[in-house]
């Protein structure tokens, strides 16, 4: 098996995040679910958005993909607001009444967002990113963390 490309790693993260949300949602119908899969998925989605916006979108914009990147940044803003609401709900360990609706909203957003990235933006990464940029992004995908206080571009004032 060859080394995973940046595009493959980002796509894998989409599936892992979806999987965590699904695991939690399935457990939710059965009563008091373990919040672990969801808190891991929300943290993973924040980091995924951080890596895209800081390391992937700038070179894609520079290569002319300004409009699709603009749309993705706007959608990240919508998702980030749901993540904030979910993290607020989960903070005290209990699952509030608004959680199922927030999860549905997040799943809807992801179902519309991820295929656009996978079909339009990720296929450009091999061409657009320099070998050094690809190496850096691969390392960050492996072990990077979202910097404390980092907020997605659409919600910065
Ligand atoms: Fe994204
Ligand atoms: Fe993505």
JSON list of C-alpha atoms and ligand atoms in Angstrom, two decimals:
[
{"chain": "A", "resi": 1, "resn": "UNK", "atom": "CA", "xyz": [0.00, 0.00, 0.00]},
{"chain": "A", "resi": 2, "resn": "UNK", "atom": "CA", "xyz": [1.39, 3.41, -0.97]},
{"chain": "A", "resi": 3, "resn": "UNK", "atom": "CA", "xyz": [1.62, 6.47, 1.21]},
{"chain": "A", "resi": 4, "resn": "UNK", "atom": "CA", "xyz": [-1.74, 8.15, 1.70]},
{"chain": "A", "resi": 5, "resn": "UNK", "atom": "CA", "xyz": [-2.01, 11.41, -0.26]},
{"chain": "A", "resi": 6, "resn": "UNK", "atom": "CA", "xyz": [-3.16, 14.62, 1.41]},
{"chain": "A", "resi": 7, "resn": "UNK", "atom": "CA", "xyz": [-6.46, 14.33, -0.48]},
{"chain": "A", "resi": 8, "resn": "UNK", "atom": "CA", "xyz": [-6.95, 10.75, 0.72]},
{"chain": "A", "resi": 9, "resn": "UNK", "atom": "CA", "xyz": [-6.15, 11.71, 4.31]},
{"chain": "A", "resi": 10, "resn": "UNK", "atom": "CA", "xyz": [-8.63, 14.61, 4.25]},
{"chain": "A", "resi": 11, "resn": "UNK", "atom": "CA", "xyz": [-11.31, 12.39, 2.75]},
{"chain": "A", "resi": 12, "resn": "UNK", "atom": "CA", "xyz": [-10.60, 9.75, 5.40]},
{"chain": "A", "resi": 13, "resn": "UNK", "atom": "CA", "xyz": [-11.12, 12.41, 8.06]},
{"chain": "A", "resi": 14, "resn": "UNK", "atom": "CA", "xyz": [-14.54, 13.22, 6.56]},
{"chain": "A", "resi": 15, "resn": "UNK", "atom": "CA", "xyz": [-15.54, 9.57, 7.00]},
{"chain": "A", "resi": 16, "resn": "UNK", "atom": "CA", "xyz": [-14.08, 9.30, 10.51]},
{"chain": "A", "resi": 17, "resn": "UNK", "atom": "CA", "xyz": [-15.94, 12.43, 11.65]},
{"chain": "A", "resi": 18, "resn": "UNK", "atom": "CA", "xyz": [-19.19, 11.18, 10.05]},
{"chain": "A", "resi": 19, "resn": "UNK", "atom": "CA", "xyz": [-18.64, 7.84, 11.79]},
{"chain": "A", "resi": 20, "resn": "UNK", "atom": "CA", "xyz": [-18.22, 9.43, 15.23]},
{"chain": "A", "resi": 21, "resn": "UNK", "atom": "CA", "xyz": [-21.38, 11.47, 14.82]},
{"chain": "A", "resi": 22, "resn": "UNK", "atom": "CA", "xyz": [-23.29, 8.39, 13.62]},
{"chain": "A", "resi": 23, "resn": "UNK", "atom": "CA", "xyz": [-22.05, 6.26, 16.52]},
{"chain": "A", "resi": 24, "resn": "UNK", "atom": "CA", "xyz": [-23.19, 8.88, 19.02]},
{"chain": "A", "resi": 25, "resn": "UNK", "atom": "CA", "xyz": [-26.52, 9.47, 17.25]},
{"chain": "A", "resi": 26, "resn": "UNK", "atom": "CA", "xyz": [-27.28, 5.75, 17.21]},
{"chain": "A", "resi": 27, "resn": "UNK", "atom": "CA", "xyz": [-26.53, 5.49, 20.94]},
{"chain": "A", "resi": 28, "resn": "UNK", "atom": "CA", "xyz": [-28.65, 8.57, 21.62]},
{"chain": "A", "resi": 29, "resn": "UNK", "atom": "CA", "xyz": [-31.85, 6.75, 20.71]},
{"chain": "A", "resi": 30, "resn": "UNK", "atom": "CA", "xyz": [-31.01, 4.14, 23.33]},
{"chain": "A", "resi": 31, "resn": "UNK", "atom": "CA", "xyz": [-30.87, 6.56, 26.26]},
{"chain": "A", "resi": 32, "resn": "UNK", "atom": "CA", "xyz": [-27.73, 8.00, 27.91]},
{"chain": "A", "resi": 33, "resn": "UNK", "atom": "CA", "xyz": [-24.95, 7.66, 25.36]},
{"chain": "A", "resi": 34, "resn": "UNK", "atom": "CA", "xyz": [-21.20, 7.88, 25.92]},
{"chain": "A", "resi": 35, "resn": "UNK", "atom": "CA", "xyz": [-20.31, 11.40, 24.71]},
{"chain": "A", "resi": 36, "resn": "UNK", "atom": "CA", "xyz": [-16.77, 10.27, 23.74]},
{"chain": "A", "resi": 37, "resn": "UNK", "atom": "CA", "xyz": [-17.39, 9.60, 20.03]},
{"chain": "A", "resi": 38, "resn": "UNK", "atom": "CA", "xyz": [-19.11, 12.97, 19.62]},
{"chain": "A", "resi": 39, "resn": "UNK", "atom": "CA", "xyz": [-16.56, 15.06, 21.52]},
{"chain": "A", "resi": 40, "resn": "UNK", "atom": "CA", "xyz": [-13.81, 13.37, 19.49]},
{"chain": "A", "resi": 41, "resn": "UNK", "atom": "CA", "xyz": [-15.72, 14.07, 16.27]},
{"chain": "A", "resi": 42, "resn": "UNK", "atom": "CA", "xyz": [-16.33, 17.75, 17.08]},
{"chain": "A", "resi": 43, "resn": "UNK", "atom": "CA", "xyz": [-12.65, 18.26, 17.99]},
{"chain": "A", "resi": 44, "resn": "UNK", "atom": "CA", "xyz": [-11.62, 16.42, 14.81]},
{"chain": "A", "resi": 45, "resn": "UNK", "atom": "CA", "xyz": [-13.93, 18.57, 12.69]},
{"chain": "A", "resi": 46, "resn": "UNK", "atom": "CA", "xyz": [-12.55, 21.77, 14.21]},
{"chain": "A", "resi": 47, "resn": "UNK", "atom": "CA", "xyz": [-9.01, 20.63, 13.46]},
{"chain": "A", "resi": 48, "resn": "UNK", "atom": "CA", "xyz": [-10.02, 19.54, 9.96]},
{"chain": "A", "resi": 49, "resn": "UNK", "atom": "CA", "xyz": [-11.45, 23.02, 9.28]},
{"chain": "A", "resi": 50, "resn": "UNK", "atom": "CA", "xyz": [-8.30, 24.60, 10.75]},
{"chain": "A", "resi": 51, "resn": "UNK", "atom": "CA", "xyz": [-6.01, 22.58, 8.47]},
{"chain": "A", "resi": 52, "resn": "UNK", "atom": "CA", "xyz": [-8.13, 23.32, 5.40]},
{"chain": "A", "resi": 53, "resn": "UNK", "atom": "CA", "xyz": [-8.38, 27.04, 6.02]},
{"chain": "A", "resi": 54, "resn": "UNK", "atom": "CA", "xyz": [-4.77, 27.64, 7.06]},
{"chain": "A", "resi": 55, "resn": "UNK", "atom": "CA", "xyz": [-2.85, 25.20, 4.88]},
{"chain": "A", "resi": 56, "resn": "UNK", "atom": "CA", "xyz": [-4.99, 24.06, 1.97]},
{"chain": "A", "resi": 57, "resn": "UNK", "atom": "CA", "xyz": [-7.24, 26.94, 0.96]},
{"chain": "A", "resi": 58, "resn": "UNK", "atom": "CA", "xyz": [-4.55, 29.64, 0.55]},
{"chain": "A", "resi": 59, "resn": "UNK", "atom": "CA", "xyz": [-2.71, 27.75, -2.23]},
{"chain": "A", "resi": 60, "resn": "UNK", "atom": "CA", "xyz": [-6.02, 26.73, -3.82]},
{"chain": "A", "resi": 61, "resn": "UNK", "atom": "CA", "xyz": [-7.11, 30.37, -3.85]},
{"chain": "A", "resi": 62, "resn": "UNK", "atom": "CA", "xyz": [-3.79, 31.38, -5.35]},
{"chain": "A", "resi": 63, "resn": "UNK", "atom": "CA", "xyz": [-4.36, 28.77, -8.08]},
{"chain": "A", "resi": 64, "resn": "UNK", "atom": "CA", "xyz": [-7.64, 30.48, -9.00]},
{"chain": "A", "resi": 65, "resn": "UNK", "atom": "CA", "xyz": [-10.21, 28.46, -7.05]},
{"chain": "A", "resi": 66, "resn": "UNK", "atom": "CA", "xyz": [-11.43, 31.60, -5.30]},
{"chain": "A", "resi": 67, "resn": "UNK", "atom": "CA", "xyz": [-15.16, 31.00, -5.61]},
{"chain": "A", "resi": 68, "resn": "UNK", "atom": "CA", "xyz": [-15.31, 27.36, -4.41]},
{"chain": "A", "resi": 69, "resn": "UNK", "atom": "CA", "xyz": [-13.02, 28.24, -1.49]},
{"chain": "A", "resi": 70, "resn": "UNK", "atom": "CA", "xyz": [-15.29, 31.19, -0.62]},
{"chain": "A", "resi": 71, "resn": "UNK", "atom": "CA", "xyz": [-18.28, 28.85, -0.46]},
{"chain": "A", "resi": 72, "resn": "UNK", "atom": "CA", "xyz": [-16.41, 26.31, 1.69]},
{"chain": "A", "resi": 73, "resn": "UNK", "atom": "CA", "xyz": [-15.31, 29.04, 4.14]},
{"chain": "A", "resi": 74, "resn": "UNK", "atom": "CA", "xyz": [-18.90, 30.24, 4.47]},
{"chain": "A", "resi": 75, "resn": "UNK", "atom": "CA", "xyz": [-20.11, 26.69, 5.12]},
{"chain": "A", "resi": 76, "resn": "UNK", "atom": "CA", "xyz": [-17.36, 26.17, 7.72]},
{"chain": "A", "resi": 77, "resn": "UNK", "atom": "CA", "xyz": [-18.82, 29.19, 9.53]},
{"chain": "A", "resi": 78, "resn": "UNK", "atom": "CA", "xyz": [-22.24, 27.54, 9.67]},
{"chain": "A", "resi": 79, "resn": "UNK", "atom": "CA", "xyz": [-20.74, 24.29, 10.94]},
{"chain": "A", "resi": 80, "resn": "UNK", "atom": "CA", "xyz": [-18.56, 26.06, 13.52]},
{"chain": "A", "resi": 81, "resn": "UNK", "atom": "CA", "xyz": [-21.67, 27.66, 15.07]},
{"chain": "A", "resi": 82, "resn": "UNK", "atom": "CA", "xyz": [-23.25, 24.22, 15.44]},
{"chain": "A", "resi": 83, "resn": "UNK", "atom": "CA", "xyz": [-20.00, 22.88, 16.96]},
{"chain": "A", "resi": 84, "resn": "UNK", "atom": "CA", "xyz": [-20.01, 25.70, 19.52]},
{"chain": "A", "resi": 85, "resn": "UNK", "atom": "CA", "xyz": [-23.64, 24.95, 20.42]},
{"chain": "A", "resi": 86, "resn": "UNK", "atom": "CA", "xyz": [-22.92, 21.21, 20.71]},
{"chain": "A", "resi": 87, "resn": "UNK", "atom": "CA", "xyz": [-19.85, 21.73, 22.87]},
{"chain": "A", "resi": 88, "resn": "UNK", "atom": "CA", "xyz": [-21.89, 24.05, 25.13]},
{"chain": "A", "resi": 89, "resn": "UNK", "atom": "CA", "xyz": [-24.56, 21.36, 25.44]},
{"chain": "A", "resi": 90, "resn": "UNK", "atom": "CA", "xyz": [-22.06, 18.62, 26.23]},
{"chain": "A", "resi": 91, "resn": "UNK", "atom": "CA", "xyz": [-19.98, 20.59, 28.71]},
{"chain": "A", "resi": 92, "resn": "UNK", "atom": "CA", "xyz": [-21.83, 19.43, 31.83]},
{"chain": "A", "resi": 93, "resn": "UNK", "atom": "CA", "xyz": [-21.83, 15.80, 30.68]},
{"chain": "A", "resi": 94, "resn": "UNK", "atom": "CA", "xyz": [-25.60, 15.66, 30.17]},
{"chain": "A", "resi": 95, "resn": "UNK", "atom": "CA", "xyz": [-27.23, 15.58, 26.73]},
{"chain": "A", "resi": 96, "resn": "UNK", "atom": "CA", "xyz": [-29.59, 18.54, 26.37]},
{"chain": "A", "resi": 97, "resn": "UNK", "atom": "CA", "xyz": [-32.84, 18.51, 24.43]},
{"chain": "A", "resi": 98, "resn": "UNK", "atom": "CA", "xyz": [-31.34, 20.51, 21.54]},
{"chain": "A", "resi": 99, "resn": "UNK", "atom": "CA", "xyz": [-28.59, 17.96, 20.80]},
{"chain": "A", "resi": 100, "resn": "UNK", "atom": "CA", "xyz": [-30.53, 15.72, 18.37]},
{"chain": "A", "resi": 101, "resn": "UNK", "atom": "CA", "xyz": [-31.56, 18.72, 16.27]},
{"chain": "A", "resi": 102, "resn": "UNK", "atom": "CA", "xyz": [-28.03, 20.13, 16.27]},
{"chain": "A", "resi": 103, "resn": "UNK", "atom": "CA", "xyz": [-26.67, 16.77, 15.17]},
{"chain": "A", "resi": 104, "resn": "UNK", "atom": "CA", "xyz": [-29.15, 16.58, 12.31]},
{"chain": "A", "resi": 105, "resn": "UNK", "atom": "CA", "xyz": [-28.19, 20.10, 11.22]},
{"chain": "A", "resi": 106, "resn": "UNK", "atom": "CA", "xyz": [-24.49, 19.21, 11.35]},
{"chain": "A", "resi": 107, "resn": "UNK", "atom": "CA", "xyz": [-25.01, 16.00, 9.39]},
{"chain": "A", "resi": 108, "resn": "UNK", "atom": "CA", "xyz": [-26.97, 17.88, 6.74]},
{"chain": "A", "resi": 109, "resn": "UNK", "atom": "CA", "xyz": [-24.24, 20.49, 6.45]},
{"chain": "A", "resi": 110, "resn": "UNK", "atom": "CA", "xyz": [-21.53, 17.85, 6.16]},
{"chain": "A", "resi": 111, "resn": "UNK", "atom": "CA", "xyz": [-23.50, 15.85, 3.60]},
{"chain": "A", "resi": 112, "resn": "UNK", "atom": "CA", "xyz": [-23.61, 18.92, 1.35]},
{"chain": "A", "resi": 113, "resn": "UNK", "atom": "CA", "xyz": [-20.12, 20.23, 2.09]},
{"chain": "A", "resi": 114, "resn": "UNK", "atom": "CA", "xyz": [-17.83, 17.21, 2.00]},
{"chain": "A", "resi": 115, "resn": "UNK", "atom": "CA", "xyz": [-18.70, 15.96, -1.52]},
{"chain": "A", "resi": 116, "resn": "UNK", "atom": "CA", "xyz": [-17.97, 19.42, -2.94]},
{"chain": "A", "resi": 117, "resn": "UNK", "atom": "CA", "xyz": [-14.52, 19.43, -1.37]},
{"chain": "A", "resi": 118, "resn": "UNK", "atom": "CA", "xyz": [-13.89, 15.86, -2.47]},
{"chain": "A", "resi": 119, "resn": "UNK", "atom": "CA", "xyz": [-14.98, 16.51, -6.06]},
{"chain": "A", "resi": 120, "resn": "UNK", "atom": "CA", "xyz": [-13.80, 20.06, -6.68]},
{"chain": "A", "resi": 121, "resn": "UNK", "atom": "CA", "xyz": [-11.00, 21.01, -4.28]},
{"chain": "A", "resi": 122, "resn": "UNK", "atom": "CA", "xyz": [-9.19, 17.91, -3.07]},
{"chain": "A", "resi": 123, "resn": "UNK", "atom": "CA", "xyz": [-8.38, 16.64, -6.60]},
{"chain": "A", "resi": 124, "resn": "UNK", "atom": "CA", "xyz": [-6.33, 19.83, -7.10]},
{"chain": "A", "resi": 125, "resn": "UNK", "atom": "CA", "xyz": [-4.10, 19.31, -4.08]},
{"chain": "A", "resi": 126, "resn": "UNK", "atom": "CA", "xyz": [-1.48, 17.11, -5.77]},
{"chain": "A", "resi": 127, "resn": "UNK", "atom": "CA", "xyz": [-0.92, 19.75, -8.44]},
{"chain": "A", "resi": 128, "resn": "UNK", "atom": "CA", "xyz": [-1.30, 22.91, -6.40]},
{"chain": "A", "resi": 129, "resn": "UNK", "atom": "CA", "xyz": [0.58, 22.13, -3.18]},
{"chain": "A", "resi": 130, "resn": "UNK", "atom": "CA", "xyz": [4.37, 22.19, -3.27]},
{"chain": "A", "resi": 131, "resn": "UNK", "atom": "CA", "xyz": [6.14, 19.06, -2.02]},
{"chain": "A", "resi": 132, "resn": "UNK", "atom": "CA", "xyz": [7.11, 21.00, 1.13]},
{"chain": "A", "resi": 133, "resn": "UNK", "atom": "CA", "xyz": [3.52, 22.11, 1.71]},
{"chain": "A", "resi": 134, "resn": "UNK", "atom": "CA", "xyz": [2.30, 18.54, 1.21]},
{"chain": "A", "resi": 135, "resn": "UNK", "atom": "CA", "xyz": [4.86, 17.28, 3.70]},
{"chain": "A", "resi": 136, "resn": "UNK", "atom": "CA", "xyz": [3.85, 19.89, 6.27]},
{"chain": "A", "resi": 137, "resn": "UNK", "atom": "CA", "xyz": [0.16, 19.14, 5.85]},
{"chain": "A", "resi": 138, "resn": "UNK", "atom": "CA", "xyz": [0.79, 15.40, 6.14]},
{"chain": "A", "resi": 139, "resn": "UNK", "atom": "CA", "xyz": [2.62, 15.94, 9.44]},
{"chain": "A", "resi": 140, "resn": "UNK", "atom": "CA", "xyz": [-0.19, 18.14, 10.72]},
{"chain": "A", "resi": 141, "resn": "UNK", "atom": "CA", "xyz": [-2.77, 15.55, 9.69]},
{"chain": "A", "resi": 142, "resn": "UNK", "atom": "CA", "xyz": [-0.74, 13.05, 11.71]},
{"chain": "A", "resi": 143, "resn": "UNK", "atom": "CA", "xyz": [-0.18, 15.03, 14.89]},
{"chain": "A", "resi": 144, "resn": "UNK", "atom": "CA", "xyz": [-1.30, 18.67, 14.53]},
{"chain": "A", "resi": 145, "resn": "UNK", "atom": "CA", "xyz": [-3.63, 20.39, 16.96]},
{"chain": "A", "resi": 146, "resn": "UNK", "atom": "CA", "xyz": [-5.97, 23.33, 16.55]},
{"chain": "A", "resi": 147, "resn": "UNK", "atom": "CA", "xyz": [-4.28, 26.30, 18.25]},
{"chain": "A", "resi": 148, "resn": "UNK", "atom": "CA", "xyz": [-6.10, 27.44, 21.40]},
{"chain": "A", "resi": 149, "resn": "UNK", "atom": "CA", "xyz": [-8.62, 30.16, 20.57]},
{"chain": "A", "resi": 150, "resn": "UNK", "atom": "CA", "xyz": [-8.45, 29.59, 16.81]},
{"chain": "A", "resi": 151, "resn": "UNK", "atom": "CA", "xyz": [-11.77, 30.41, 15.12]},
{"chain": "A", "resi": 152, "resn": "UNK", "atom": "CA", "xyz": [-12.74, 29.73, 11.51]},
{"chain": "A", "resi": 153, "resn": "UNK", "atom": "CA", "xyz": [-12.37, 32.56, 9.04]},
{"chain": "A", "resi": 154, "resn": "UNK", "atom": "CA", "xyz": [-16.09, 33.27, 8.52]},
{"chain": "A", "resi": 155, "resn": "UNK", "atom": "CA", "xyz": [-16.65, 34.00, 12.22]},
{"chain": "A", "resi": 156, "resn": "UNK", "atom": "CA", "xyz": [-13.65, 36.26, 12.84]},
{"chain": "A", "resi": 157, "resn": "UNK", "atom": "CA", "xyz": [-14.64, 39.80, 13.65]},
{"chain": "B", "resi": 1, "resn": "LIG", "atom": "FE1", "xyz": [-14.28, 21.84, 4.76]},
{"chain": "B", "resi": 2, "resn": "LIG", "atom": "FE1", "xyz": [-13.01, 18.80, 4.47]}
]
